[in-house]
mmCIF file of C-alpha atoms and ligand atoms in Angstrom:
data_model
loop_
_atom_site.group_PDB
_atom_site.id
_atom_site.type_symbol
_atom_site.label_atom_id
_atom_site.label_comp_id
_atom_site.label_asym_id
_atom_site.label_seq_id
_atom_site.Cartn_x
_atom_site.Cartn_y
_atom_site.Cartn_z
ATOM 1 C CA UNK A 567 -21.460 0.682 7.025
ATOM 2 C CA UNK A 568 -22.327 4.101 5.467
ATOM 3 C CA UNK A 569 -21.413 4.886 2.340
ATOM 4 C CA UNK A 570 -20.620 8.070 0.598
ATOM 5 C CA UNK A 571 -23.163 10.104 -0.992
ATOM 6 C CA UNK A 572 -21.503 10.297 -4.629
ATOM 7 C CA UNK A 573 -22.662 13.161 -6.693
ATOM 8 C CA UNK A 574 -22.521 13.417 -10.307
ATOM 9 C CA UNK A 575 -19.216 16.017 -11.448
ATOM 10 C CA UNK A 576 -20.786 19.406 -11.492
ATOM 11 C CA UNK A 577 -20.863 20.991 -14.976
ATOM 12 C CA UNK A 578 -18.188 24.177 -14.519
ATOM 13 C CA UNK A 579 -14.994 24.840 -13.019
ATOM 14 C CA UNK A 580 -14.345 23.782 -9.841
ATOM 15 C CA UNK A 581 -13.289 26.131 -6.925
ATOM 16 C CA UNK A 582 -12.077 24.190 -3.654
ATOM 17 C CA UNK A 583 -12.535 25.602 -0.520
ATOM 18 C CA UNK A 584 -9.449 25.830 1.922
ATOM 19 C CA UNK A 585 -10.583 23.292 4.580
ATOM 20 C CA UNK A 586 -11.822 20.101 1.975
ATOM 21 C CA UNK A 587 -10.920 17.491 0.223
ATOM 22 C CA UNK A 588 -12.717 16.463 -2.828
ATOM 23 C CA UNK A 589 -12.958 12.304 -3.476
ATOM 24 C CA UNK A 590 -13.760 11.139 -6.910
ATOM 25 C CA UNK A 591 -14.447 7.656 -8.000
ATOM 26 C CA UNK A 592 -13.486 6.428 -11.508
ATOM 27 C CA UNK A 593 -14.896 3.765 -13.648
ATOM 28 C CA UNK A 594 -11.602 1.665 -15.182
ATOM 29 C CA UNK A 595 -14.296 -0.590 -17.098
ATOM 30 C CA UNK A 596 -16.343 1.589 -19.109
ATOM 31 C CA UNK A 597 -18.552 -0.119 -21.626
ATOM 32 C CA UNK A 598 -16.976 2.063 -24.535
ATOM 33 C CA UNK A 599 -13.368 1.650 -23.396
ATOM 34 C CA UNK A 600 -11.115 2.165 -26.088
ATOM 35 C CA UNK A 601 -7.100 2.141 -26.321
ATOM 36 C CA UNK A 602 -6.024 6.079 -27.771
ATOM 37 C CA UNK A 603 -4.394 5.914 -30.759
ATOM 38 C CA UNK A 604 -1.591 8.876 -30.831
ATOM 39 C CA UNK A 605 -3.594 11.311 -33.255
ATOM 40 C CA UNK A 606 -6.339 10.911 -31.222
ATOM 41 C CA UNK A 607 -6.386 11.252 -27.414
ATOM 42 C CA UNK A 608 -5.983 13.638 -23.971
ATOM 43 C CA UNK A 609 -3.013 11.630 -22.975
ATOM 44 C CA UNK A 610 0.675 13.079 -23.121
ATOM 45 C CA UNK A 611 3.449 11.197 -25.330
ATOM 46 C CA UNK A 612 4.988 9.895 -22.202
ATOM 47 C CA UNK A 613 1.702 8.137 -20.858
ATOM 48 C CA UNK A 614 1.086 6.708 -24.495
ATOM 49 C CA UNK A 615 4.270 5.033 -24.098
ATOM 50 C CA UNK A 616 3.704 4.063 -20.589
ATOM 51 C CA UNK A 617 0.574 2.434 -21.878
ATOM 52 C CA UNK A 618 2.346 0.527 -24.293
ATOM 53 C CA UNK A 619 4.742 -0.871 -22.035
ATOM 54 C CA UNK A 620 2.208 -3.164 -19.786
ATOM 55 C CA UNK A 621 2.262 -6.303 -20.304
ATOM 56 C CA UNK A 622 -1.250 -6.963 -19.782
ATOM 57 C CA UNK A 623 -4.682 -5.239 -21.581
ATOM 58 C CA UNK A 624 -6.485 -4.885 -18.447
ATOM 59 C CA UNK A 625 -3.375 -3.326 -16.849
ATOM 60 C CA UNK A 626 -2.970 -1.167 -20.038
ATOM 61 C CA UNK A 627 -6.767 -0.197 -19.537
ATOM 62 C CA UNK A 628 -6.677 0.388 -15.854
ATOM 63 C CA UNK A 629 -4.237 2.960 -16.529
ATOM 64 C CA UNK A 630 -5.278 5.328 -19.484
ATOM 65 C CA UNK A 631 -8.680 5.068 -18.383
ATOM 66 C CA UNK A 632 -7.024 6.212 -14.895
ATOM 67 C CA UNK A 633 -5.166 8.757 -16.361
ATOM 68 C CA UNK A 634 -7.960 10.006 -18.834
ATOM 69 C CA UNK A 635 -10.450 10.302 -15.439
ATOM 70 C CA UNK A 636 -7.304 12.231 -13.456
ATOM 71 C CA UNK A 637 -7.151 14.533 -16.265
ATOM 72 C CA UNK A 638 -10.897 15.286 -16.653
ATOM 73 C CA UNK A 639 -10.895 16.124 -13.356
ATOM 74 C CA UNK A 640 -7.585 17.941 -12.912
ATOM 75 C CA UNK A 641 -9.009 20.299 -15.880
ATOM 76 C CA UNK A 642 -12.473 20.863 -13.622
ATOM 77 C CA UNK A 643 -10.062 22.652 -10.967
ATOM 78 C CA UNK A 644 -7.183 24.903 -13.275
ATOM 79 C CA UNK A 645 -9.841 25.506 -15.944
ATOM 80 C CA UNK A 646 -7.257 24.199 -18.399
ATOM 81 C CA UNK A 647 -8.339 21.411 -21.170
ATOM 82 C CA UNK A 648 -7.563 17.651 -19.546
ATOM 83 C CA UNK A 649 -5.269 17.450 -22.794
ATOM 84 C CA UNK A 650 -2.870 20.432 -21.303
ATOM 85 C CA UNK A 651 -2.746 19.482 -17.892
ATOM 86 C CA UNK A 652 0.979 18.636 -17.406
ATOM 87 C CA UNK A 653 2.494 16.194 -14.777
ATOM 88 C CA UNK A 654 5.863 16.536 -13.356
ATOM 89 C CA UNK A 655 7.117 13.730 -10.964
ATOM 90 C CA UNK A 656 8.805 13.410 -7.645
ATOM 91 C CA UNK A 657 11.973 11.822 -6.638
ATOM 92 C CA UNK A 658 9.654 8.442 -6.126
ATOM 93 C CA UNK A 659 7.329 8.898 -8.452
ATOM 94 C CA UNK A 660 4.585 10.956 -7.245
ATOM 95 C CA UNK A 661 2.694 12.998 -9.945
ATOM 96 C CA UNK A 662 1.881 16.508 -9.468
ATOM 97 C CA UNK A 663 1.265 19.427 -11.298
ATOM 98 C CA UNK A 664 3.244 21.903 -13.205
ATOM 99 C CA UNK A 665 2.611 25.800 -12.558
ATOM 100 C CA UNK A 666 0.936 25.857 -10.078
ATOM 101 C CA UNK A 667 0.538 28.972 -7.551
ATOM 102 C CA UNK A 668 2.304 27.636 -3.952
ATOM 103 C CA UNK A 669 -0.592 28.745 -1.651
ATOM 104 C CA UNK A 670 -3.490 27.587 -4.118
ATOM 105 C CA UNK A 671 -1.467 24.449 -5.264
ATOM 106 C CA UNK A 672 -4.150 22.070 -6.340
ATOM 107 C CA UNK A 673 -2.800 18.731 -4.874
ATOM 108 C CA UNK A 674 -4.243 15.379 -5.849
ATOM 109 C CA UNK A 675 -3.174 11.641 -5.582
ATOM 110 C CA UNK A 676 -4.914 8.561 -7.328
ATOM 111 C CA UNK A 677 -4.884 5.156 -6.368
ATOM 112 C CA UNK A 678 -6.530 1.979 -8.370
ATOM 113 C CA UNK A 679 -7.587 -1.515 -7.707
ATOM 114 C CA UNK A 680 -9.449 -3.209 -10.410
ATOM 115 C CA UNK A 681 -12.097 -1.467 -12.169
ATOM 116 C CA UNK A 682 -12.245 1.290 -9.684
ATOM 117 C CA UNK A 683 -9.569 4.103 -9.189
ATOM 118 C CA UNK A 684 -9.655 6.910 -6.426
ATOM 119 C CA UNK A 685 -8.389 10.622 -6.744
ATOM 120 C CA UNK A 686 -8.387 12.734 -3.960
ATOM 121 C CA UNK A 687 -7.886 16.393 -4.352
ATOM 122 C CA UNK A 688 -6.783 18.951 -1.938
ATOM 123 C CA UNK A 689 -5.953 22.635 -2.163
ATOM 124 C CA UNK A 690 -2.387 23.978 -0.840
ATOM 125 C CA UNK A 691 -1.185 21.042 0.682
ATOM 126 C CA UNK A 692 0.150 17.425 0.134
ATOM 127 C CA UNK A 693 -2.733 14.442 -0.042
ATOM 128 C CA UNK A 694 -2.110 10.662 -0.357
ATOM 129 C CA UNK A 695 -4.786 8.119 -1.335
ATOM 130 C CA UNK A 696 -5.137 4.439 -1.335
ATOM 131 C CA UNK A 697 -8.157 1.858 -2.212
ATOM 132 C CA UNK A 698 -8.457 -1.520 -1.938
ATOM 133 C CA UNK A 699 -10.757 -4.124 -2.940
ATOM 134 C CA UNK A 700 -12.168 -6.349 -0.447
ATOM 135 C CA UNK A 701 -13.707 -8.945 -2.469
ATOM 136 C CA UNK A 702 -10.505 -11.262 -3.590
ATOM 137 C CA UNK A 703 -9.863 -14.096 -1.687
ATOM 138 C CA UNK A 704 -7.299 -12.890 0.425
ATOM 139 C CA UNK A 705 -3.025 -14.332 1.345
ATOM 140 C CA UNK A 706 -2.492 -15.708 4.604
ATOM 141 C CA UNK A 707 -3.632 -12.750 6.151
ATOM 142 C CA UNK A 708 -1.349 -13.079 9.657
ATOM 143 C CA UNK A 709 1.627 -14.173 7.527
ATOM 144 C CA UNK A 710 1.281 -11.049 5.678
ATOM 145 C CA UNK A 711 0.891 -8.942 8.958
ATOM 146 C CA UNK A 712 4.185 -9.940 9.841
ATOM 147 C CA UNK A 713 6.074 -8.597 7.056
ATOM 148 C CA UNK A 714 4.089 -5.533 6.759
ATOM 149 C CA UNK A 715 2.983 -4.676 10.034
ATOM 150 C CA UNK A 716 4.733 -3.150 13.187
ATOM 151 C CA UNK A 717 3.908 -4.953 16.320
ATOM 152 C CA UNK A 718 1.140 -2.239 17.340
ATOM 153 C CA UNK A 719 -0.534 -3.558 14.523
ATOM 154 C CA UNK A 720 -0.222 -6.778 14.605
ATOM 155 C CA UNK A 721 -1.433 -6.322 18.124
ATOM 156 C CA UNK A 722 -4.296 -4.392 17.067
ATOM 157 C CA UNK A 723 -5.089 -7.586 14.449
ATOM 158 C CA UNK A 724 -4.738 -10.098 16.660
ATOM 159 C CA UNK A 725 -8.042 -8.815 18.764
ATOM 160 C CA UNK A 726 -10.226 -9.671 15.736
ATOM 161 C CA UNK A 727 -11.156 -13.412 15.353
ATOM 162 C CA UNK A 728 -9.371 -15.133 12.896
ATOM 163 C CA UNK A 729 -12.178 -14.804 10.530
ATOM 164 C CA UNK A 730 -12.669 -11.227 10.953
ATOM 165 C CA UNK A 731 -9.199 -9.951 9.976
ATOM 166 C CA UNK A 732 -9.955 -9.582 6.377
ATOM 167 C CA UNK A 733 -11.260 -6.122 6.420
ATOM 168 C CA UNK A 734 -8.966 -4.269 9.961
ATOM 169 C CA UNK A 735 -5.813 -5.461 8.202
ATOM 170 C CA UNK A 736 -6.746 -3.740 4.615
ATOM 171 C CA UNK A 737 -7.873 -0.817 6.848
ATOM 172 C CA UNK A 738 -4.362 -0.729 8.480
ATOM 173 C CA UNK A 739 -2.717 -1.377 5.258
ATOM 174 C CA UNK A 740 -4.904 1.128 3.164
ATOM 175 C CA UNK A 741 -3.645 3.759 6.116
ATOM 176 C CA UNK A 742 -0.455 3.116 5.669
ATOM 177 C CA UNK A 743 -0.486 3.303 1.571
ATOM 178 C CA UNK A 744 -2.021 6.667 1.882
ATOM 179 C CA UNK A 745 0.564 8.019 4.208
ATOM 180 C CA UNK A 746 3.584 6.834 2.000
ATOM 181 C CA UNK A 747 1.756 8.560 -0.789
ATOM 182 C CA UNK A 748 1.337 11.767 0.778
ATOM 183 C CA UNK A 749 4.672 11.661 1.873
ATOM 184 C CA UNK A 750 5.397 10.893 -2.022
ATOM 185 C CA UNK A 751 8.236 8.237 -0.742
ATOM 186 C CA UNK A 752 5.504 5.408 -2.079
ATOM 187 C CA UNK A 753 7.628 2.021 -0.419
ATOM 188 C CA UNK A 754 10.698 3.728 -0.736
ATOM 189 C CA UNK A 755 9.739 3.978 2.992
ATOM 190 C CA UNK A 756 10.128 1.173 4.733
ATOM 191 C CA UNK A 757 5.975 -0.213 5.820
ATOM 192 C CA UNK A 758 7.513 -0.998 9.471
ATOM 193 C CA UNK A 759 9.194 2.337 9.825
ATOM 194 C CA UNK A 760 5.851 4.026 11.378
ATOM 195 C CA UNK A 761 2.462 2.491 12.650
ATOM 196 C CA UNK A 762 -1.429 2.994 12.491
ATOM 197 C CA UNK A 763 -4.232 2.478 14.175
ATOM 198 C CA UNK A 764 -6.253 -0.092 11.775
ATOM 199 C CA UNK A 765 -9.670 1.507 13.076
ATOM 200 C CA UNK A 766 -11.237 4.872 12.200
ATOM 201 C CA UNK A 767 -10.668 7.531 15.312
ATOM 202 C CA UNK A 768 -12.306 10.676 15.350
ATOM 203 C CA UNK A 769 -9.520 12.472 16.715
ATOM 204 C CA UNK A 770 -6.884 10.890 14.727
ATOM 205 C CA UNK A 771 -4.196 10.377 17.000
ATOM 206 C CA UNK A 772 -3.867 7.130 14.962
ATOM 207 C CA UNK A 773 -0.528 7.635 13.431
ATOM 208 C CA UNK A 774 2.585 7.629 15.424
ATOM 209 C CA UNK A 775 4.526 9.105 11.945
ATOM 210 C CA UNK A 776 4.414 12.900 12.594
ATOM 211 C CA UNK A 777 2.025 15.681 11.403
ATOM 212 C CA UNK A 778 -0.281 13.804 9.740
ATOM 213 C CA UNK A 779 -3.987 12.649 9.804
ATOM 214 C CA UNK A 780 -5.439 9.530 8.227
ATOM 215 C CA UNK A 781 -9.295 8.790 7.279
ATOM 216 C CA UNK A 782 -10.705 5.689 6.150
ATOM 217 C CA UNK A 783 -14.068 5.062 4.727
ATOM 218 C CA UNK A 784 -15.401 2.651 2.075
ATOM 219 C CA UNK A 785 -16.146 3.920 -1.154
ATOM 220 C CA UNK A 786 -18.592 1.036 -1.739
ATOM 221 C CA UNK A 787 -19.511 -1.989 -0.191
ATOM 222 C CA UNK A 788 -16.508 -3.482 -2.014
ATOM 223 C CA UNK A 789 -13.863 -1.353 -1.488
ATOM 224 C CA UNK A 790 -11.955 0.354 1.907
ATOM 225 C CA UNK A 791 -9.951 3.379 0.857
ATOM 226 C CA UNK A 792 -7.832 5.883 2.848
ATOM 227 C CA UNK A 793 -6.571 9.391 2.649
ATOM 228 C CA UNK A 794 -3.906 11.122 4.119
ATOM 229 C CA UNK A 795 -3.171 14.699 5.264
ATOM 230 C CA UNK A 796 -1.246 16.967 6.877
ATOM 231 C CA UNK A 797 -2.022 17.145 10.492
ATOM 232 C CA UNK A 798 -2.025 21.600 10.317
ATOM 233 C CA UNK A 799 -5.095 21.350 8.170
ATOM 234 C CA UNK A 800 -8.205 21.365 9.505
ATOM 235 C CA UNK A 801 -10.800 19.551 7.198
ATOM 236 C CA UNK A 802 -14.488 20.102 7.609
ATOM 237 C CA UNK A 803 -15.394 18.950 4.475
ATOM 238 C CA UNK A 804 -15.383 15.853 1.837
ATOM 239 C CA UNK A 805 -17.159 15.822 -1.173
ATOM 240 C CA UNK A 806 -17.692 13.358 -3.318
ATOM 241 C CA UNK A 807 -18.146 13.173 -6.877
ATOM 242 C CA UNK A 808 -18.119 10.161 -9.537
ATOM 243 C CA UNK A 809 -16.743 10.358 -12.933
ATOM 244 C CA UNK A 810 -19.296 9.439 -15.567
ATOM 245 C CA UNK A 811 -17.678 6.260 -17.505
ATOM 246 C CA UNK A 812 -15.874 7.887 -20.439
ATOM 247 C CA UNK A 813 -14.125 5.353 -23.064
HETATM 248 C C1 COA B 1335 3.428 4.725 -4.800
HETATM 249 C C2 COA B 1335 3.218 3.227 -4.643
HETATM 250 C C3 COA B 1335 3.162 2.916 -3.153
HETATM 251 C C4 COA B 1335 1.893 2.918 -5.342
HETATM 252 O O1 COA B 1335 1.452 1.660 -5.021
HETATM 253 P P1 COA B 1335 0.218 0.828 -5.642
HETATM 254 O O2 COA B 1335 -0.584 0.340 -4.487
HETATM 255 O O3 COA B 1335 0.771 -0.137 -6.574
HETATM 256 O O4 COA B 1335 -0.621 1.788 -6.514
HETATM 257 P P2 COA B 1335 -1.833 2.786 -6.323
HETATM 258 O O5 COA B 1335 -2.836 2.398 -7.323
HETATM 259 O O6 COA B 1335 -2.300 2.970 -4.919
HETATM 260 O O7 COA B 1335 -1.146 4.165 -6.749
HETATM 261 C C5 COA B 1335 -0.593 4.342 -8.021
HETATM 262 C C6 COA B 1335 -0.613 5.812 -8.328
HETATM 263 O O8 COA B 1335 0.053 6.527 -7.285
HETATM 264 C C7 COA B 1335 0.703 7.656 -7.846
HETATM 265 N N1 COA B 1335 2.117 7.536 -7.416
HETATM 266 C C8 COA B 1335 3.161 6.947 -8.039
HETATM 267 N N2 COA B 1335 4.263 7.070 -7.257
HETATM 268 C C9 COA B 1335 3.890 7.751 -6.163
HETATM 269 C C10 COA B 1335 4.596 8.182 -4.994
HETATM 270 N N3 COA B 1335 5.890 7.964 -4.806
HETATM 271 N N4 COA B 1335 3.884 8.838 -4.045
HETATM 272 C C11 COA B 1335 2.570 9.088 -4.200
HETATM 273 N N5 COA B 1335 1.865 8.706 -5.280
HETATM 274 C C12 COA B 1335 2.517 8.037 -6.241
HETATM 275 C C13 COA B 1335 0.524 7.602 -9.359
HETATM 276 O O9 COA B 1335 -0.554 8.447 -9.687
HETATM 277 C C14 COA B 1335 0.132 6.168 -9.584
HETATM 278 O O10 COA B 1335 -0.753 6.053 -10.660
HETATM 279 P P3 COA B 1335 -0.219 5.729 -12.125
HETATM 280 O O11 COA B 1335 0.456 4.423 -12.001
HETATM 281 O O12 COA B 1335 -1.460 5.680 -12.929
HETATM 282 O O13 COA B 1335 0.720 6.819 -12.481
HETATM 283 C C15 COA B 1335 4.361 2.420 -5.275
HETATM 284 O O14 COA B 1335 4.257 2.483 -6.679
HETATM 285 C C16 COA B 1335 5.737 2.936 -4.879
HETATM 286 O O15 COA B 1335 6.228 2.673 -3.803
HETATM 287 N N6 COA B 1335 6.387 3.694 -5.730
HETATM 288 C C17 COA B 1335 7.674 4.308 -5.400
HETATM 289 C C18 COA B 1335 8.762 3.555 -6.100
HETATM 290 C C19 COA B 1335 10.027 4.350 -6.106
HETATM 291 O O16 COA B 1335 10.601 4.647 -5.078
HETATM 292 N N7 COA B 1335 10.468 4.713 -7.286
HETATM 293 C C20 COA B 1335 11.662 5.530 -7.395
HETATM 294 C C21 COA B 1335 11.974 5.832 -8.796
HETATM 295 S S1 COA B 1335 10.678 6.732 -9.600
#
């Protein structure tokens, strides 16, 4: 397995060139997590309330510190302060910027999954993101394959042992998340409407949905993650940054 070579978030703005994508990795856990209080934080009125609508703390926490990372870093690439970005939302739900130049859109999509989240940020063009954890002790992993699977993939699964479908099926599904994000139709698209290839080609032709290319890698030992972008761009380059832990 090789892993990304995170690097620390440089110190000034951010300028992306045209054929990369940028990963960052967020801490959810930091050590000095604390909840904002209104007079006192980066985070719109609208994600305050968001905030105080989950039901659980460490769903609560996941999220602002989610949304306090995505911020940081949005600010990195517009120059703006992370308490002016400003989100505006598609028809399902997908954030995105406000004012943004069309050719030099900065694009970005974040995932979570425990203490870890993943943004992903592209210049001029859509990008969808997805991470999972590996670690949990997993569902009835076929049982699962057949109500989110096509029979490609299912196919595909059923070559790995028993034993060994653990980390091809969160591959698969991690493809598949990422590509309903970049989309922006999230599961308003039905998971069997279009199928992937669960393992890593070089070429891509690993998506039978049109126009777009998927890459999977693992952030960590503990955690498979997948992007998505349109198939037109021609990516030479990832880099990879971490977000310090921030409370
Ligand atoms: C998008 C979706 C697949 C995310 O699934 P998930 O595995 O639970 O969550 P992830 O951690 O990977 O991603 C969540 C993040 O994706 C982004 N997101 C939300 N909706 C999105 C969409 N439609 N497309 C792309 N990204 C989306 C947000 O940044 C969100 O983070 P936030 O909750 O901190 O705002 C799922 O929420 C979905 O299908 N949403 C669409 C529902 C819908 O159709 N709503 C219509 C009315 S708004």
């Amino acid at each position: 397995m090789s892993l990304p070579d995170w690097k620390p978030q440089p110190d000034n703005r951010i300028e992306l060139p045209d054929a990369c994508i940028d990963l960052w990795l967020i801490d959810l856990n930091p050590a000095d997590f604390q909840f904002p209080s209104s007079n006192n934080t980066i985070l719109a009125q609208n994600e305050l309330e968001r905030a105080g609508r989950f039901r659980f703390d460490k769903h609560r926490r996941q999220y602002v510190a989610g949304r306090r990372g995505l911020r940081q870093i949005l600010a990195k690439y517009t120059g703006c302060q992370p308490a002016d970005i400003q989100f505006e939302y598609g028809e399902h739900g997908k954030p995105s910027l406000v004012n943004q130049p069309v050719e030099a859109r900065v694009e970005f999509n974040l995932s979570n999954t425990n203490d870890t989240a993943l943004v992903a940020v592209a210049k001029g063009m859509e990008v969808g993101a997805d991470i999972e954890y590996v670690g949990r002790k997993m569902w009835d992993i076929d049982s699962l394959a057949q109500t989110v699977f096509t029979d490609s993939e299912i196919e595909e699964l059923g070559q790995y042992r028993p034993d060994d479908r653990l980390v091809p099926f969160l591959s698969g599904w991690t493809r598949k998340e990422a590509y309903l994000k970049g989309i922006g139709k999230g599961l308003a698209l039905p998971l069997k409407d279009f199928s992937v290839r669960l393992k890593n080609e070089e070429d891509f032709p690993s998506i039978s949905a049109p126009e777009w290319q998927l890459f999977s890698f693992w952030s960590d030992p503990d955690h498979i993650s997948a992007i998505a972008y349109p198939e037109r761009a021609v990516i030479s380059t990832f880099r990879w940054f971490r977000l310090p832990a921030t409370g």
